[in-house]
PDB file of C-alpha atoms in Angstrom:
ATOM      1  CA  MET A1236      -9.531 -67.006 -67.536  1.00 45.00           C
ATOM      2  CA  GLY A1237     -10.046 -68.270 -71.100  1.00 47.00           C
ATOM      3  CA  ILE A1238     -12.848 -70.553 -72.223  1.00 53.00           C
ATOM      4  CA  PHE A1239     -12.901 -72.462 -68.942  1.00 53.00           C
ATOM      5  CA  GLN A1240     -13.739 -69.430 -66.814  1.00 58.00           C
ATOM      6  CA  SER A1241     -16.119 -70.619 -64.125  1.00 71.00           C
ATOM      7  CA  LYS A1242     -19.397 -68.938 -63.336  1.00 82.00           C
ATOM      8  CA  LYS A1243     -19.769 -67.045 -60.095  1.00 92.00           C
ATOM      9  CA  LYS A1244     -22.091 -68.578 -57.516  1.00 94.00           C
ATOM     10  CA  ILE A1245     -24.554 -66.476 -55.524  1.00 95.00           C
ATOM     11  CA  ASP A1246     -26.858 -67.852 -52.831  1.00 96.00           C
ATOM     12  CA  LEU A1247     -29.886 -65.704 -52.010  1.00 96.00           C
ATOM     13  CA  ILE A1248     -32.865 -65.862 -49.684  1.00 93.00           C
ATOM     14  CA  THR A1249     -36.254 -64.495 -50.687  1.00 95.00           C
ATOM     15  CA  CYS A1250     -38.412 -63.245 -47.830  1.00 95.00           C
ATOM     16  CA  GLY A1251     -41.635 -61.291 -47.471  1.00 94.00           C
ATOM     17  CA  LEU A1252     -45.146 -61.804 -46.175  1.00 94.00           C
ATOM     18  CA  ASP A1253     -47.451 -64.384 -47.697  1.00 94.00           C
ATOM     19  CA  ASN A1254     -49.008 -63.445 -51.034  1.00 92.00           C
ATOM     20  CA  SER A1255     -46.401 -60.766 -51.776  1.00 95.00           C
ATOM     21  CA  GLY A1256     -45.221 -62.415 -55.010  1.00 93.00           C
ATOM     22  CA  LYS A1257     -41.937 -64.058 -53.956  1.00 93.00           C
ATOM     23  CA  SER A1258     -42.370 -67.323 -55.859  1.00 92.00           C
ATOM     24  CA  THR A1259     -43.741 -65.561 -58.941  1.00 93.00           C
ATOM     25  CA  ILE A1260     -40.673 -63.301 -59.050  1.00 94.00           C
ATOM     26  CA  ILE A1261     -38.324 -66.282 -58.735  1.00 92.00           C
ATOM     27  CA  ASN A1262     -40.277 -68.137 -61.420  1.00 90.00           C
ATOM     28  CA  HIS A1263     -39.863 -65.140 -63.722  1.00 88.00           C
ATOM     29  CA  LEU A1264     -36.072 -65.277 -63.241  1.00 89.00           C
ATOM     30  CA  LYS A1265     -35.744 -68.915 -64.265  1.00 84.00           C
ATOM     31  CA  PRO A1266     -34.928 -69.911 -67.848  1.00 79.00           C
ATOM     32  CA  THR A1267     -38.017 -70.638 -69.970  1.00 78.00           C
ATOM     33  CA  LYS A1268     -37.581 -74.415 -69.753  1.00 82.00           C
ATOM     34  CA  GLN A1269     -37.500 -74.295 -65.947  1.00 81.00           C
ATOM     35  CA  LYS A1270     -40.499 -71.997 -65.450  1.00 76.00           C
ATOM     36  CA  ASP A1271     -43.616 -73.362 -63.796  1.00 75.00           C
ATOM     37  CA  GLU A1272     -46.944 -72.777 -65.530  1.00 79.00           C
ATOM     38  CA  ASN A1273     -48.774 -72.409 -62.231  1.00 79.00           C
ATOM     39  CA  VAL A1274     -47.100 -70.899 -59.200  1.00 80.00           C
ATOM     40  CA  ALA A1275     -48.523 -72.085 -55.883  1.00 77.00           C
ATOM     41  CA  PRO A1276     -47.947 -70.541 -52.453  1.00 76.00           C
ATOM     42  CA  THR A1277     -44.770 -71.817 -50.834  1.00 80.00           C
ATOM     43  CA  VAL A1278     -45.302 -74.159 -47.903  1.00 77.00           C
ATOM     44  CA  GLY A1279     -42.187 -74.032 -45.733  1.00 76.00           C
ATOM     45  CA  TYR A1280     -39.530 -73.311 -48.328  1.00 82.00           C
ATOM     46  CA  GLN A1281     -38.262 -74.323 -51.761  1.00 86.00           C
ATOM     47  CA  VAL A1282     -34.802 -74.164 -53.258  1.00 90.00           C
ATOM     48  CA  GLU A1283     -34.475 -73.008 -56.849  1.00 89.00           C
ATOM     49  CA  SER A1284     -31.235 -73.140 -58.864  1.00 91.00           C
ATOM     50  CA  PHE A1285     -30.681 -71.480 -62.227  1.00 89.00           C
ATOM     51  CA  SER A1286     -28.096 -69.584 -64.265  1.00 87.00           C
ATOM     52  CA  LYS A1287     -28.349 -66.049 -65.597  1.00 84.00           C
ATOM     53  CA  GLY A1288     -25.456 -64.650 -67.560  1.00 81.00           C
ATOM     54  CA  LYS A1289     -22.214 -65.404 -65.758  1.00 86.00           C
ATOM     55  CA  VAL A1290     -23.862 -66.267 -62.446  1.00 91.00           C
ATOM     56  CA  ASN A1291     -25.251 -69.493 -60.979  1.00 93.00           C
ATOM     57  CA  PHE A1292     -27.989 -68.663 -58.505  1.00 93.00           C
ATOM     58  CA  LYS A1293     -29.345 -70.759 -55.673  1.00 93.00           C
ATOM     59  CA  VAL A1294     -32.408 -69.109 -54.164  1.00 93.00           C
ATOM     60  CA  PHE A1295     -34.113 -70.146 -50.937  1.00 89.00           C
ATOM     61  CA  ASP A1296     -37.768 -69.243 -51.525  1.00 89.00           C
ATOM     62  CA  MET A1297     -39.153 -68.912 -48.010  1.00 88.00           C
ATOM     63  CA  GLY A1298     -42.841 -69.227 -47.197  1.00 85.00           C
ATOM     64  CA  GLY A1299     -44.256 -65.964 -45.901  1.00 85.00           C
ATOM     65  CA  ALA A1300     -47.147 -67.269 -43.808  1.00 83.00           C
ATOM     66  CA  LYS A1301     -46.771 -66.546 -40.096  1.00 85.00           C
ATOM     67  CA  LYS A1302     -46.116 -70.180 -39.182  1.00 85.00           C
ATOM     68  CA  PHE A1303     -43.133 -70.330 -41.604  1.00 86.00           C
ATOM     69  CA  ARG A1304     -41.421 -66.996 -40.908  1.00 87.00           C
ATOM     70  CA  ASN A1305     -39.415 -68.425 -38.014  1.00 85.00           C
ATOM     71  CA  LEU A1306     -37.662 -70.684 -40.573  1.00 85.00           C
ATOM     72  CA  TRP A1307     -36.070 -67.726 -42.362  1.00 90.00           C
ATOM     73  CA  GLU A1308     -33.242 -67.233 -39.891  1.00 90.00           C
ATOM     74  CA  HIS A1309     -32.012 -70.816 -40.311  1.00 88.00           C
ATOM     75  CA  TYR A1310     -30.854 -69.942 -43.857  1.00 88.00           C
ATOM     76  CA  TYR A1311     -29.282 -66.519 -43.271  1.00 94.00           C
ATOM     77  CA  ARG A1312     -25.710 -67.724 -42.727  1.00 92.00           C
ATOM     78  CA  ASP A1313     -25.633 -69.401 -46.145  1.00 88.00           C
ATOM     79  CA  VAL A1314     -26.567 -66.390 -48.297  1.00 96.00           C
ATOM     80  CA  GLN A1315     -24.761 -63.458 -49.906  1.00 96.00           C
ATOM     81  CA  GLY A1316     -27.906 -61.419 -50.553  1.00 97.00           C
ATOM     82  CA  VAL A1317     -31.553 -60.963 -49.608  1.00 97.00           C
ATOM     83  CA  ILE A1318     -34.555 -60.376 -51.841  1.00 97.00           C
ATOM     84  CA  PHE A1319     -37.381 -58.902 -49.755  1.00 97.00           C
ATOM     85  CA  VAL A1320     -40.706 -58.708 -51.586  1.00 97.00           C
ATOM     86  CA  ILE A1321     -43.373 -56.248 -50.460  1.00 98.00           C
ATOM     87  CA  ASP A1322     -46.996 -56.252 -51.594  1.00 98.00           C
ATOM     88  CA  THR A1323     -47.389 -52.508 -52.063  1.00 97.00           C
ATOM     89  CA  SER A1324     -51.156 -52.841 -52.383  1.00 97.00           C
ATOM     90  CA  ASP A1325     -51.471 -54.331 -48.872  1.00 96.00           C
ATOM     91  CA  GLN A1326     -51.106 -51.157 -46.819  1.00 93.00           C
ATOM     92  CA  ILE A1327     -52.836 -52.710 -43.813  1.00 95.00           C
ATOM     93  CA  ARG A1328     -49.931 -55.107 -43.232  1.00 96.00           C
ATOM     94  CA  ILE A1329     -47.090 -52.657 -43.897  1.00 96.00           C
ATOM     95  CA  CYS A1330     -46.424 -52.420 -40.140  1.00 95.00           C
ATOM     96  CA  LEU A1331     -46.039 -56.218 -40.040  1.00 96.00           C
ATOM     97  CA  VAL A1332     -43.591 -55.990 -42.949  1.00 97.00           C
ATOM     98  CA  LYS A1333     -41.602 -53.457 -40.929  1.00 96.00           C
ATOM     99  CA  ASP A1334     -41.526 -55.766 -37.881  1.00 95.00           C
ATOM    100  CA  GLU A1335     -40.338 -58.748 -39.947  1.00 95.00           C
ATOM    101  CA  LEU A1336     -37.735 -56.598 -41.695  1.00 96.00           C
ATOM    102  CA  SER A1337     -36.431 -55.297 -38.362  1.00 95.00           C
ATOM    103  CA  MET A1338     -35.929 -58.851 -37.109  1.00 94.00           C
ATOM    104  CA  LEU A1339     -34.220 -59.817 -40.363  1.00 95.00           C
ATOM    105  CA  VAL A1340     -31.686 -56.962 -40.386  1.00 96.00           C
ATOM    106  CA  SER A1341     -30.878 -57.398 -36.693  1.00 95.00           C
ATOM    107  CA  ASN A1342     -29.714 -60.995 -37.243  1.00 95.00           C
ATOM    108  CA  LYS A1343     -25.921 -61.180 -36.926  1.00 95.00           C
ATOM    109  CA  ASP A1344     -25.646 -63.626 -39.841  1.00 95.00           C
ATOM    110  CA  LEU A1345     -26.941 -60.911 -42.201  1.00 95.00           C
ATOM    111  CA  LYS A1346     -24.661 -58.115 -40.997  1.00 94.00           C
ATOM    112  CA  GLY A1347     -23.701 -56.041 -44.037  1.00 94.00           C
ATOM    113  CA  VAL A1348     -25.551 -58.322 -46.490  1.00 96.00           C
ATOM    114  CA  ALA A1349     -27.148 -56.492 -49.432  1.00 97.00           C
ATOM    115  CA  ILE A1350     -30.948 -56.355 -49.586  1.00 98.00           C
ATOM    116  CA  LEU A1351     -32.989 -55.892 -52.735  1.00 98.00           C
ATOM    117  CA  PHE A1352     -36.556 -54.776 -52.052  1.00 98.00           C
ATOM    118  CA  PHE A1353     -39.118 -55.448 -54.723  1.00 98.00           C
ATOM    119  CA  ALA A1354     -42.019 -53.015 -54.301  1.00 98.00           C
ATOM    120  CA  ASN A1355     -44.340 -55.510 -55.958  1.00 98.00           C
ATOM    121  CA  LYS A1356     -47.860 -55.282 -57.375  1.00 97.00           C
ATOM    122  CA  MET A1357     -47.340 -51.750 -58.636  1.00 95.00           C
ATOM    123  CA  ASP A1358     -50.087 -52.355 -61.212  1.00 94.00           C
ATOM    124  CA  ILE A1359     -52.813 -52.330 -58.547  1.00 96.00           C
ATOM    125  CA  ASN A1360     -54.649 -49.045 -57.976  1.00 95.00           C
ATOM    126  CA  GLY A1361     -53.689 -47.429 -54.694  1.00 95.00           C
ATOM    127  CA  ALA A1362     -50.360 -49.278 -54.403  1.00 97.00           C
ATOM    128  CA  LEU A1363     -47.624 -47.451 -52.542  1.00 97.00           C
ATOM    129  CA  THR A1364     -44.773 -46.084 -54.652  1.00 97.00           C
ATOM    130  CA  PRO A1365     -41.180 -47.166 -53.862  1.00 97.00           C
ATOM    131  CA  PRO A1366     -40.439 -43.828 -52.106  1.00 97.00           C
ATOM    132  CA  GLU A1367     -43.616 -44.228 -50.004  1.00 97.00           C
ATOM    133  CA  VAL A1368     -42.616 -47.810 -49.088  1.00 97.00           C
ATOM    134  CA  ALA A1369     -39.094 -46.663 -48.200  1.00 97.00           C
ATOM    135  CA  GLU A1370     -40.542 -43.962 -45.948  1.00 97.00           C
ATOM    136  CA  LYS A1371     -43.131 -46.181 -44.236  1.00 97.00           C
ATOM    137  CA  LEU A1372     -40.523 -48.885 -43.582  1.00 97.00           C
ATOM    138  CA  ASP A1373     -37.871 -46.295 -42.665  1.00 97.00           C
ATOM    139  CA  LEU A1374     -35.417 -48.157 -44.909  1.00 97.00           C
ATOM    140  CA  ALA A1375     -32.564 -45.663 -44.598  1.00 95.00           C
ATOM    141  CA  GLU A1376     -32.576 -46.118 -40.811  1.00 95.00           C
ATOM    142  CA  VAL A1377     -33.472 -49.828 -40.667  1.00 95.00           C
ATOM    143  CA  CYS A1378     -30.912 -50.930 -43.267  1.00 95.00           C
ATOM    144  CA  GLY A1379     -28.133 -48.845 -41.754  1.00 87.00           C
ATOM    145  CA  ASP A1380     -24.824 -49.109 -43.582  1.00 88.00           C
ATOM    146  CA  ARG A1381     -25.662 -52.186 -45.647  1.00 95.00           C
ATOM    147  CA  PRO A1382     -26.240 -51.802 -49.386  1.00 97.00           C
ATOM    148  CA  PHE A1383     -29.932 -51.795 -50.313  1.00 98.00           C
ATOM    149  CA  ASN A1384     -32.123 -50.839 -53.220  1.00 98.00           C
ATOM    150  CA  ILE A1385     -35.880 -50.678 -53.762  1.00 98.00           C
ATOM    151  CA  VAL A1386     -37.262 -51.395 -57.217  1.00 98.00           C
ATOM    152  CA  ALA A1387     -40.849 -51.104 -58.451  1.00 97.00           C
ATOM    153  CA  SER A1388     -41.985 -54.482 -59.758  1.00 97.00           C
ATOM    154  CA  ASN A1389     -44.844 -56.445 -61.191  1.00 96.00           C
ATOM    155  CA  ALA A1390     -44.138 -60.158 -60.817  1.00 94.00           C
ATOM    156  CA  LEU A1391     -46.820 -61.091 -63.341  1.00 93.00           C
ATOM    157  CA  THR A1392     -45.303 -59.069 -66.200  1.00 94.00           C
ATOM    158  CA  GLY A1393     -41.672 -59.096 -65.047  1.00 93.00           C
ATOM    159  CA  GLN A1394     -41.483 -55.314 -64.787  1.00 96.00           C
ATOM    160  CA  GLY A1395     -38.476 -54.271 -62.683  1.00 97.00           C
ATOM    161  CA  ILE A1396     -37.241 -57.791 -61.945  1.00 95.00           C
ATOM    162  CA  GLU A1397     -34.211 -57.808 -64.263  1.00 94.00           C
ATOM    163  CA  GLU A1398     -33.245 -54.309 -63.112  1.00 96.00           C
ATOM    164  CA  GLY A1399     -33.361 -55.355 -59.472  1.00 97.00           C
ATOM    165  CA  MET A1400     -31.486 -58.603 -59.994  1.00 95.00           C
ATOM    166  CA  ASN A1401     -28.765 -56.832 -61.980  1.00 95.00           C
ATOM    167  CA  TRP A1402     -28.271 -54.446 -59.066  1.00 97.00           C
ATOM    168  CA  LEU A1403     -28.169 -57.293 -56.518  1.00 96.00           C
ATOM    169  CA  SER A1404     -25.791 -59.445 -58.601  1.00 95.00           C
ATOM    170  CA  ASN A1405     -23.417 -56.540 -59.229  1.00 95.00           C
ATOM    171  CA  THR A1406     -23.505 -55.513 -55.565  1.00 96.00           C
ATOM    172  CA  VAL A1407     -22.847 -59.029 -54.262  1.00 95.00           C
ATOM    173  CA  LEU A1408     -20.055 -59.699 -56.770  1.00 93.00           C
ATOM    174  CA  LYS A1409     -18.438 -56.324 -56.037  1.00 90.00           C
ATOM    175  CA  ASN A1410     -18.362 -57.140 -52.302  1.00 78.00           C
ATOM    176  CA  ASP A1411     -17.140 -60.701 -52.879  1.00 70.00           C
TER     177      ASP A1411
END
């Protein structure tokens, strides 16, 4: 212990459909000096590294466009947690979210891995609430016995992001 106590390292993957707010959420988590002024859609994937408190994070920010979703599974074995971002205002594609989530949780490399769901874009009129998202995605059934949590978020203002990341960090470190 003492003054040379090392920081814990957590590797995460961020998944979700295109335009759900994944990169904006990650940008919000970074220290001020590392934040990007303009966040562009992710093409393929990006890797972001930053420290928060006593944890060093490495986050694989995966593109959510259809042509990039098959890349997600190549990074599963290297992560201790999943951030899954859902655009709660895009009710038309909620069934597609459910399909992608089902494929994600069925991958053997993610067995028992904690998932944090950000129910994003809660500021938009008509957005689904976290309980409505949980019901439509059947999270209790789909996630099975793995730890999971769903947090209302607004990536533009940062609402809910710290709360969600605290839960994910504590859950991952507890299971470490």
